[in-house]
Coordinates of C-alpha atoms in Angstrom, one line a residue:
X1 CA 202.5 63.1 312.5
X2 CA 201.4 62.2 316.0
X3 CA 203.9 59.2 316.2
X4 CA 206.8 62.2 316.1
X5 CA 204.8 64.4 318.2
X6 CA 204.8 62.1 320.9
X7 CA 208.6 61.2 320.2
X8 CA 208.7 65.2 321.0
X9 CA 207.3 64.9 324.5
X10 CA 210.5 62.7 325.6
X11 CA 213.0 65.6 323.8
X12 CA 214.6 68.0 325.6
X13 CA 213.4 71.4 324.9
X14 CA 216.8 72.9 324.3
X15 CA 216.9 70.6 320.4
X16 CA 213.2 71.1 319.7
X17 CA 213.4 73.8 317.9
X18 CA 216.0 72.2 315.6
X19 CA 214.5 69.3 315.8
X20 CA 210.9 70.3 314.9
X21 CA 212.2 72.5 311.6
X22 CA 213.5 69.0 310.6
X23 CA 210.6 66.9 311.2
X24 CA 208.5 69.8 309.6
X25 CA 210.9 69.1 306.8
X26 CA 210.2 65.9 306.4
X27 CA 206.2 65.8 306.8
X28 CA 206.5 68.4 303.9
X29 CA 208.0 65.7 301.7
X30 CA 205.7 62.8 302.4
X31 CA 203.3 65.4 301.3
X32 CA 205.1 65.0 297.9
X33 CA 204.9 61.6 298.0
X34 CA 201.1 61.2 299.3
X35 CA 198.4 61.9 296.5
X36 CA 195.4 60.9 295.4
X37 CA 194.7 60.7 291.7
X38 CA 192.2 58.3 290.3
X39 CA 188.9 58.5 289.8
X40 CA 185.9 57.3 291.6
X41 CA 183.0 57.1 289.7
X42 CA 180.9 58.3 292.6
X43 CA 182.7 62.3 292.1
X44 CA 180.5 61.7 289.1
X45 CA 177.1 61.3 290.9
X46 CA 177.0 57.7 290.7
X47 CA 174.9 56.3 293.7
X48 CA 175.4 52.9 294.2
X49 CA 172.2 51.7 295.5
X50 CA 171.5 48.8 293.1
X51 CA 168.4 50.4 291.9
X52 CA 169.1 54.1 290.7
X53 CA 170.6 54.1 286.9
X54 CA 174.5 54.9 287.5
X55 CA 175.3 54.8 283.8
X56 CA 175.6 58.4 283.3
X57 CA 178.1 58.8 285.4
X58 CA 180.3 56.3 284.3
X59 CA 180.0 57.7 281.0
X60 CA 181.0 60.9 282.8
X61 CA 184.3 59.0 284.6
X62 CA 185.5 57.5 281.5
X63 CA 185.5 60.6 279.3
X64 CA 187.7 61.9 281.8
X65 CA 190.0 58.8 282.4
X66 CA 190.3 58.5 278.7
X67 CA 191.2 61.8 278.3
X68 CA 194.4 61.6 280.3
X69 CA 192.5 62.9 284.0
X70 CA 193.0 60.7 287.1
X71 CA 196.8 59.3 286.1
X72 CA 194.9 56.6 284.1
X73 CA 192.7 55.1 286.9
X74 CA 189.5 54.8 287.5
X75 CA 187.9 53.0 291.0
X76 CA 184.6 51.5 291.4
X77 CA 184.7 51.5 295.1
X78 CA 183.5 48.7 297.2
X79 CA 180.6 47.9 299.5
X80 CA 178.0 49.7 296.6
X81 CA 176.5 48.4 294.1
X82 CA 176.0 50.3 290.7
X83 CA 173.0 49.3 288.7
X84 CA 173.7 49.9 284.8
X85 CA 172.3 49.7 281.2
X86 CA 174.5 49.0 278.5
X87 CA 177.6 50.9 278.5
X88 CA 180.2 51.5 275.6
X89 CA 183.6 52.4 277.4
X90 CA 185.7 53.7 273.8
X91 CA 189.1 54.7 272.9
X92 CA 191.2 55.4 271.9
X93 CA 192.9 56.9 275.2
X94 CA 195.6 59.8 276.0
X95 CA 196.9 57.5 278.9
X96 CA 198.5 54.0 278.6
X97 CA 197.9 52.0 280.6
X98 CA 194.2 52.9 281.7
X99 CA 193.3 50.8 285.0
X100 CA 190.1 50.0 285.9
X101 CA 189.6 49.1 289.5
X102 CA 186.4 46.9 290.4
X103 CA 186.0 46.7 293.7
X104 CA 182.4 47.1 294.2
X105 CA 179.9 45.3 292.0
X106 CA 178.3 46.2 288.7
X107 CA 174.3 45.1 288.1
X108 CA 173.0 44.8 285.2
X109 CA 169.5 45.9 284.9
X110 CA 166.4 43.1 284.1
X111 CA 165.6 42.2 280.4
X112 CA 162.1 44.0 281.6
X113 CA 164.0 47.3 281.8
X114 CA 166.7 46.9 279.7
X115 CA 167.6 50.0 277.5
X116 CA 169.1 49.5 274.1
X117 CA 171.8 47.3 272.5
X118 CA 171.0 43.8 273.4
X119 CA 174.3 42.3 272.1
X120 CA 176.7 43.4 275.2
X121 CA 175.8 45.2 278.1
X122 CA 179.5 46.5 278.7
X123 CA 181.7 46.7 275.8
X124 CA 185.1 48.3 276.1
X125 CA 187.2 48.8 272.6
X126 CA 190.0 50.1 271.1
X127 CA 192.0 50.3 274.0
X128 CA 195.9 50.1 274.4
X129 CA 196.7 48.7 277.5
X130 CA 194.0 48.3 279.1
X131 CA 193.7 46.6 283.1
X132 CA 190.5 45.7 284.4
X133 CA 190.9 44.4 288.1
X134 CA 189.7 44.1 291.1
X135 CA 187.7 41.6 293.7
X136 CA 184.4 43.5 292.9
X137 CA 181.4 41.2 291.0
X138 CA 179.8 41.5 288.0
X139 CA 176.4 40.2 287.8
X140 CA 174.4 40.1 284.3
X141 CA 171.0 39.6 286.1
X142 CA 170.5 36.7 283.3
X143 CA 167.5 35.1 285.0
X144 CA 165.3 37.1 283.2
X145 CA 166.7 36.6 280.0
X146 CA 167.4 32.5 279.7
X147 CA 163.6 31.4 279.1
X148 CA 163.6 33.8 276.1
X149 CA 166.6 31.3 274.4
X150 CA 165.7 31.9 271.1
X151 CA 165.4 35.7 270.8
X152 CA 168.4 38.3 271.5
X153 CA 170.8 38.3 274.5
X154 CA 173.3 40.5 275.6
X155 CA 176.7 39.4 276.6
X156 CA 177.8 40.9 279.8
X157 CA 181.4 41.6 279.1
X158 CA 183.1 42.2 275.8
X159 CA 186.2 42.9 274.7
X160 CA 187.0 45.0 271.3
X161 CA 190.3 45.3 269.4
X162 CA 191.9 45.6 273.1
X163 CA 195.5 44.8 273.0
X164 CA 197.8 44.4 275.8
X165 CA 194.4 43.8 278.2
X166 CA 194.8 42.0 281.0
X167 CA 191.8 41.3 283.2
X168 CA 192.0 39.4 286.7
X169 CA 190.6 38.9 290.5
X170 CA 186.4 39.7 289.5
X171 CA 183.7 37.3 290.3
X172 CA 181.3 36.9 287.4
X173 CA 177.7 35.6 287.8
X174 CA 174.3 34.7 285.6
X175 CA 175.2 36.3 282.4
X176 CA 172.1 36.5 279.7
X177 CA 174.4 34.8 277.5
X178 CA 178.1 34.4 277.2
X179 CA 179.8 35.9 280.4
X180 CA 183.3 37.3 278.8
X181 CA 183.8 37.4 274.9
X182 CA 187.1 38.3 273.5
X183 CA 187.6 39.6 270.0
X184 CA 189.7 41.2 267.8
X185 CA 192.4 41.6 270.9
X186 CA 195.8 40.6 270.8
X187 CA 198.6 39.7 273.8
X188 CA 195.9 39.4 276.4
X189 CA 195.9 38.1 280.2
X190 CA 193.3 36.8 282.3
X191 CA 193.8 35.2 285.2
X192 CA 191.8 34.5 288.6
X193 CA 188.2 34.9 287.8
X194 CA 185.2 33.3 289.5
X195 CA 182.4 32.6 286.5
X196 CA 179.1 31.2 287.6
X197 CA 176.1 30.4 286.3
X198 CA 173.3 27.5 286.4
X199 CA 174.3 24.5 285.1
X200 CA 170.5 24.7 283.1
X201 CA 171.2 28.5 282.2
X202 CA 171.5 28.1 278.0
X203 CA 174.7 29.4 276.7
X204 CA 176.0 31.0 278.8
X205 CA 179.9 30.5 278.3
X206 CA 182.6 31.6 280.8
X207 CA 185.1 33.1 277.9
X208 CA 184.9 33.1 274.4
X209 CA 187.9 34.1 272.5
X210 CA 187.6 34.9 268.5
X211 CA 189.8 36.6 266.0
X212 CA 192.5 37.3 268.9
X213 CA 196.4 35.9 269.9
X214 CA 198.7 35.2 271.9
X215 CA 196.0 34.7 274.8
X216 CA 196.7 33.4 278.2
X217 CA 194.2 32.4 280.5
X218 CA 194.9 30.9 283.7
X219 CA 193.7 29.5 287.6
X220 CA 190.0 30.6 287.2
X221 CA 187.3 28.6 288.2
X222 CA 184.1 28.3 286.4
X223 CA 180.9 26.7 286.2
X224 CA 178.2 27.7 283.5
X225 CA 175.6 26.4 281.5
X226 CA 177.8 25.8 278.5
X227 CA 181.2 25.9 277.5
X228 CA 183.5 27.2 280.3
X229 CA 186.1 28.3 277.5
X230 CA 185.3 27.9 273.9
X231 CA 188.2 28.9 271.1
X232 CA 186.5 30.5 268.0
X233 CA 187.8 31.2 264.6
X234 CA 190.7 33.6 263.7
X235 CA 192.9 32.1 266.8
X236 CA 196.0 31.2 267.4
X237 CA 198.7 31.3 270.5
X238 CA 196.5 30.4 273.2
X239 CA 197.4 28.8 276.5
X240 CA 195.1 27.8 279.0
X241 CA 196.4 26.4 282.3
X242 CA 194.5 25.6 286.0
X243 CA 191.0 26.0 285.1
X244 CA 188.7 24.2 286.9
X245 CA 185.7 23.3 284.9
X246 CA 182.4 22.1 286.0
X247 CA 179.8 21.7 285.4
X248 CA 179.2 22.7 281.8
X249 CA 180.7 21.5 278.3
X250 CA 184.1 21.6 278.8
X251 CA 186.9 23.4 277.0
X252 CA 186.2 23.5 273.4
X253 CA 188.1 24.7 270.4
X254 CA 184.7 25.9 268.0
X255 CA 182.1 25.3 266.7
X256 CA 184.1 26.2 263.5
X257 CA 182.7 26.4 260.2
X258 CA 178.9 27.4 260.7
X259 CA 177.7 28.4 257.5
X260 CA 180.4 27.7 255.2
X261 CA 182.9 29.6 257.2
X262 CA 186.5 29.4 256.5
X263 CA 188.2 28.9 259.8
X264 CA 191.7 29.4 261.5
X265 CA 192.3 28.1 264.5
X266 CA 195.9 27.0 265.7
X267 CA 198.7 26.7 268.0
X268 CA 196.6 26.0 271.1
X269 CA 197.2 24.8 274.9
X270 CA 195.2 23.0 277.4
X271 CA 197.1 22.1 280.3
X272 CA 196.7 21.3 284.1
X273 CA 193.2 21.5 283.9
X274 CA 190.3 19.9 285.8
X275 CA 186.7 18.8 284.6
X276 CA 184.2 18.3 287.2
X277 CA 180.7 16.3 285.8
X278 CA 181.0 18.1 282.4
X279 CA 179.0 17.1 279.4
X280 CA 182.4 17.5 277.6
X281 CA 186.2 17.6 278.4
X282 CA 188.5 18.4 275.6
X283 CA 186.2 18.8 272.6
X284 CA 186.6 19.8 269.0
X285 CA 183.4 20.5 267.3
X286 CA 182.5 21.7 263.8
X287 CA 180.1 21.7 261.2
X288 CA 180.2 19.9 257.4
X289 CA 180.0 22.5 254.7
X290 CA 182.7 24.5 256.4
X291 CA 186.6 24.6 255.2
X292 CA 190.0 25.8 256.9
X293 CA 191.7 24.4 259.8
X294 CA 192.0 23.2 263.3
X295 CA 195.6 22.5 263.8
X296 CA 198.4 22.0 266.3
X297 CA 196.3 21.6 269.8
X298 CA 197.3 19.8 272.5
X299 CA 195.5 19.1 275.6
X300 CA 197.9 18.1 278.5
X301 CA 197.7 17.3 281.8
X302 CA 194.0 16.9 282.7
X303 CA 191.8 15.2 285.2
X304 CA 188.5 13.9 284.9
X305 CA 185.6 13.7 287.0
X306 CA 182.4 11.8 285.8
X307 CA 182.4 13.7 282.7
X308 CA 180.2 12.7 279.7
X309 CA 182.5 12.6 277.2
X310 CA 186.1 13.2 278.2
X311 CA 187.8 13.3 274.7
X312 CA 185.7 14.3 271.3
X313 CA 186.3 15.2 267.9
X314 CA 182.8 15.8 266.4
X315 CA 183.1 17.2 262.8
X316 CA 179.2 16.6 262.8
X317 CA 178.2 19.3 264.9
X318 CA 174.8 20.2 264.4
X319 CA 174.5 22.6 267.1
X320 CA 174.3 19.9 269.2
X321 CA 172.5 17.7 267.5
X322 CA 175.1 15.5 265.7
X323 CA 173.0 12.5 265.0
X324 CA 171.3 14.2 262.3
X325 CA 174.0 15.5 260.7
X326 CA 175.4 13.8 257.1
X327 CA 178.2 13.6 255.3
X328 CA 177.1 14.7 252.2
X329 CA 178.6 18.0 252.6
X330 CA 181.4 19.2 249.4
X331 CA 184.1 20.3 252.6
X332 CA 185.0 20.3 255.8
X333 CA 187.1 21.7 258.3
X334 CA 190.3 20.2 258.4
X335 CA 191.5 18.6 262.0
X336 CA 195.1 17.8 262.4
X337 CA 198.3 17.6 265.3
X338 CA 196.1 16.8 267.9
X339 CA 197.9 15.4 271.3
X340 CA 195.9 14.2 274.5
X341 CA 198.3 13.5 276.7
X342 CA 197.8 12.6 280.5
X343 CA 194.5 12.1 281.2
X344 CA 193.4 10.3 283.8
X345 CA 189.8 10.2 285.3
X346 CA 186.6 9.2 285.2
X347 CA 184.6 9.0 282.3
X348 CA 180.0 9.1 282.7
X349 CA 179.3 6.6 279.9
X350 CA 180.6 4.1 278.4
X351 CA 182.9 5.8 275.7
X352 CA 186.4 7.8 277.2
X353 CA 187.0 8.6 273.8
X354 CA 185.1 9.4 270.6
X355 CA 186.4 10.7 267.3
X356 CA 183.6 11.4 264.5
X357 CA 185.2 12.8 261.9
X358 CA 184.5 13.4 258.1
X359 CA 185.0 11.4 255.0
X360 CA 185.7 14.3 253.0
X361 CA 188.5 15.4 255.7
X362 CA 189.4 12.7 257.5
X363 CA 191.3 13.5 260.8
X364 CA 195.2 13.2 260.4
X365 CA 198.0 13.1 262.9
X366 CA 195.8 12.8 266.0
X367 CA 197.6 11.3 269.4
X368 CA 196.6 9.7 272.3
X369 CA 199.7 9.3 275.1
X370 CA 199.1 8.0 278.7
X371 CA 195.5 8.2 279.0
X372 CA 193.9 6.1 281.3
X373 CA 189.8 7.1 281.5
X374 CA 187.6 4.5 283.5
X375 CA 184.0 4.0 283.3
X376 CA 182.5 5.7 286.7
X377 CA 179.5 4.0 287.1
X378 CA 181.4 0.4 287.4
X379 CA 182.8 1.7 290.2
X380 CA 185.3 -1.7 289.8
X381 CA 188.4 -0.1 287.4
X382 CA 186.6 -0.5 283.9
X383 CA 188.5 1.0 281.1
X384 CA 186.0 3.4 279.5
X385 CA 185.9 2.4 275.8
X386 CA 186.8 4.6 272.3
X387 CA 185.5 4.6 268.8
X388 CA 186.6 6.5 266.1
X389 CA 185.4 7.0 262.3
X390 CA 187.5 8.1 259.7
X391 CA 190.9 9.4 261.9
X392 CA 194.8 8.4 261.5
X393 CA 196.8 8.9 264.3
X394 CA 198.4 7.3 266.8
X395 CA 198.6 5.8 270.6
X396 CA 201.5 5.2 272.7
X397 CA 199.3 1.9 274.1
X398 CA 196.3 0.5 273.4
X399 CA 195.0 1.1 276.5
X400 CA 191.6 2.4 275.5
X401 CA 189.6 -0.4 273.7
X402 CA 188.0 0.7 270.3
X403 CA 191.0 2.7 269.2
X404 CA 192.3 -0.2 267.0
X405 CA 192.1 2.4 263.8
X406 CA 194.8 4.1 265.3
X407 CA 198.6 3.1 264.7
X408 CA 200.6 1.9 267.9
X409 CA 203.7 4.1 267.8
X410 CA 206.4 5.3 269.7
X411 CA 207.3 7.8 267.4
X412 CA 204.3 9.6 268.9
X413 CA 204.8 13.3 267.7
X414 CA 206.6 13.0 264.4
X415 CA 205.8 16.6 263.4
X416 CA 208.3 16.9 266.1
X417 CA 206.9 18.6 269.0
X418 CA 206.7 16.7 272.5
X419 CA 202.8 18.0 274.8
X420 CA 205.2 19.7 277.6
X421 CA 207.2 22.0 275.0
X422 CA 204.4 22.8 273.1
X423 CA 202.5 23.9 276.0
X424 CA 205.2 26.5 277.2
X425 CA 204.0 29.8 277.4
X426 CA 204.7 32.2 275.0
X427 CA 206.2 35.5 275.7
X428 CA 204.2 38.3 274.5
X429 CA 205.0 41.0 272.6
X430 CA 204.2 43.9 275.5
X431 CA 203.0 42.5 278.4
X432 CA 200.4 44.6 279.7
X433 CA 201.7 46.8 282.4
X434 CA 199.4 48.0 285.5
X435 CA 201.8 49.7 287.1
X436 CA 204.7 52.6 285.1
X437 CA 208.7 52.1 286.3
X438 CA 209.5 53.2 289.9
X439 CA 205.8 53.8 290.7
X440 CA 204.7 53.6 293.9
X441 CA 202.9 50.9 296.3
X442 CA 199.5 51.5 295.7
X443 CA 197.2 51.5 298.5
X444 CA 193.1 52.3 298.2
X445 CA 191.5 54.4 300.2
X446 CA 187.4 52.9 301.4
X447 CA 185.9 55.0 298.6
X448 CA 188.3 53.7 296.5
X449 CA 190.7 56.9 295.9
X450 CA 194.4 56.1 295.4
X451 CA 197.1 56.7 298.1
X452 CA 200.8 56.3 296.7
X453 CA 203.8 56.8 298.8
X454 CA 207.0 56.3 297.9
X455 CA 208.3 53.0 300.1
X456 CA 212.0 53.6 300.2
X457 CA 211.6 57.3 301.1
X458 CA 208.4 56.7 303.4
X459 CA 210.9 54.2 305.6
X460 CA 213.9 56.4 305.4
X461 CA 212.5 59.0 306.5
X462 CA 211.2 57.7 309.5
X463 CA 214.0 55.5 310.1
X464 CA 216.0 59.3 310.4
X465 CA 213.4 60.8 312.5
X466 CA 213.0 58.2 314.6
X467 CA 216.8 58.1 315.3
X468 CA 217.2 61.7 315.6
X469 CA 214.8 62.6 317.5
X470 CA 215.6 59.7 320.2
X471 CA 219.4 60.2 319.6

């Protein structure tokens, strides 16, 4: 308004008039246009001091956003920080999608003070569309927790029977135990997270993902204490792509079949990823006694740096222990269609590859294609060894010493599927959609509250003003 007003001054008074009724006019509309809707947690009393309990009042916010208040939105703002107990956030919801915007960061409080369930500290479920974004941190406070390994820990973020969730952009650090779990959730999106942890903190996983598909996650960085993604049972469609991993235990599809579980795990991709002094790199693990399947994985693409053991099948897992695990168990999960394909790095001991697998289910159909893994303490080009017990496969070369038991073949893939293809990303079903047709560009105020204007008639109508006023 006071760029036309001083557009005015160099008008001549005898088309002001006109000229004012017009511009009027056109102020009224970008009124239209300009609105505020969402909802910032702090019109519900939250403080954002880091020390008063905000918890309430996101209670408060998400009753209302759920509800169909706020145009589905609701903003954490940024420079606060909002200390908070454990926090159910439940559908289902009036609005689709419901966007939650992190752009401050979320505390959680110490296992001292800690009020109530101790198996998440923020759970959101049975949502439809749900988007949780931002550049805002979430920080589990885990310190306090990881000397008590044996008791109860909370996960900090949880996922529930979500569908169509897509979460991206947060920073997530020191977790009490695993840092993002996934379950029950289908057609999901994660991309550009930050998860951080102490390499000694004890399990404290980047993402888990159980009992959920078609899953993408891609171009996040973490380094944890334990797995930086681990693949549970009741899986299948995932792709995972740019993750840079280290340290920790690498990407791993299980543990699978704790207990006698029958497991389901299939159609999985690892590509374009890097592992960065790891105690794993791609890794399989599960226990005897279990049954099901592990089936049609490939790992693609992947670069190794000093990592313990770059390529593992262990169907001996023993939580860790594998070296006192037997054979003697009536079952075992089956592993099968397994490529590794381009690998090239650096392997910490003496073994680049290692398949341990069971007598009562041998391995079957497992590939190895262009993998080149050197020792990194010889520091002068020595091929890292393999070994392998009770696995049929095949190699492309025999390039990795120790892998005699597998069959030279170039008929790598004969159940017909080349690494590249299989790892093309699926197209999901609904891809989760932040933003409804013809919606505006959203812009966010310093307290967080929403600002949309309408682009094309924002620019017109000061393209016309502009003109007329000067014309």
């Amino acid at each position: 308004i006071h760029w036309f007003c001083s557009l005015f001054n160099y008008s001549s008074s005898k088309h002001m008039q006109k000229k004012t009724s017009i511009l009027i006019f056109s102020v009224f509309i970008l009124q239209i246009f300009t609105y505020s809707k969402a909802l910032d947690v702090t019109q519900y009393g939250a403080v954002g001091d880091g020390v008063t309990d905000d918890s309430q009042a996101f209670l408060k916010a998400w009753e209302d956003v759920c509800g169909g208040a706020g145009d589905g939105q609701l903003i954490i703002p940024a420079g606060m920080a909002f200390m908070l107990q454990p926090l159910k956030f439940e559908g289902s919801c009036k609005s689709t999608p419901i966007v939650v915007q992190i752009l401050g960061n979320l505390v959680a409080s110490s296992r001292g003070k800690w009020k109530g369930d101790k198996d998440q500290w923020i759970l959101f479920s049975d949502i439809e569309g749900l988007v949780v974004e931002g550049n805002g941190e979430i920080n589990g406070q885990g310190s306090s927790w990881w000397e008590h390994k044996g008791s109860s820990r909370p996960t900090a973020l949880k996922f529930k029977s979500c569908n169509n969730l897509r979460l991206s952009g947060l920073t997530h650090v020191d977790s009490a135990m695993a840092h993002i779990h996934i379950n029950g959730c289908n057609d999901v999106t994660i991309s550009n997270l930050r998860i951080n942890a102490p390499e000694s903190s004890p399990n404290t996983d980047g993402i888990d993902v159980a009992v959920s598909s078609n899953v993408i996650i891609q171009d996040c960085v973490i380094a944890t204490g334990d797995d930086c993604i681990a693949i549970n049972s009741g899986t299948a469609n995932i792709r995972i792509s740019g993750i840079d991993c280290g340290p920790g235990h690498g990407i791993s599809i299980g543990s699978l079949g704790k207990d006698g579980e029958i497991a389901s795990v299939e159609d999985v991709c690892v590509q374009n990823c890097n592992f960065r002094g790891t105690m794993n790199g791609a890794r399989i693990k599960t226990w005897p006694g279990g049954s099901g399947y592990a089936r049609r994985i490939t790992f693609n693409g992947i670069t190794l740096d000093n990592v313990e053991n770059p390529i593992i099948i262990d169907q001996h897992y023993n939580n860790g222990d594998s070296d006192k695990s037997t054979d003697d168990k009536s079952s075992a999960v089956e592993v099968s269609k397994v490529v590794y394909s381009n690998f090239v790095g650096t392997s910490r001991s003496e073994y680049g590859v290692n398949f341990r697998c069971s007598t009562r289910a041998p391995c079957t159909e497992i590939f190895l294609k262009d993998v080149k893994i050197e020792t990194a303490s010889s520091g002068m080009g020595q091929v890292a060894q393999g070994q392998c017990l009770n696995v049929r496969g095949g190699v492309s070369t025999l390039a990795v010493p120790g892998l005699e038991c597998l069959a030279l073949s170039t008929d790598m893939l004969s159940w017909g599927t080349m690494p590249e293809q299989a790892c093309m990303l699926p197209q999901q079903s609904v891809q989760p959609n932040t933003r409804p047709l013809q919606d505006p560009l959203w812009v966010y105020g310093s307290r967080g509250e929403r600002l949309g204007v309408y682009g094309v008639v924002l620019t017109s109508l000061i393209s016309f003003g502009f003109s007329y006023v000067l014309g």
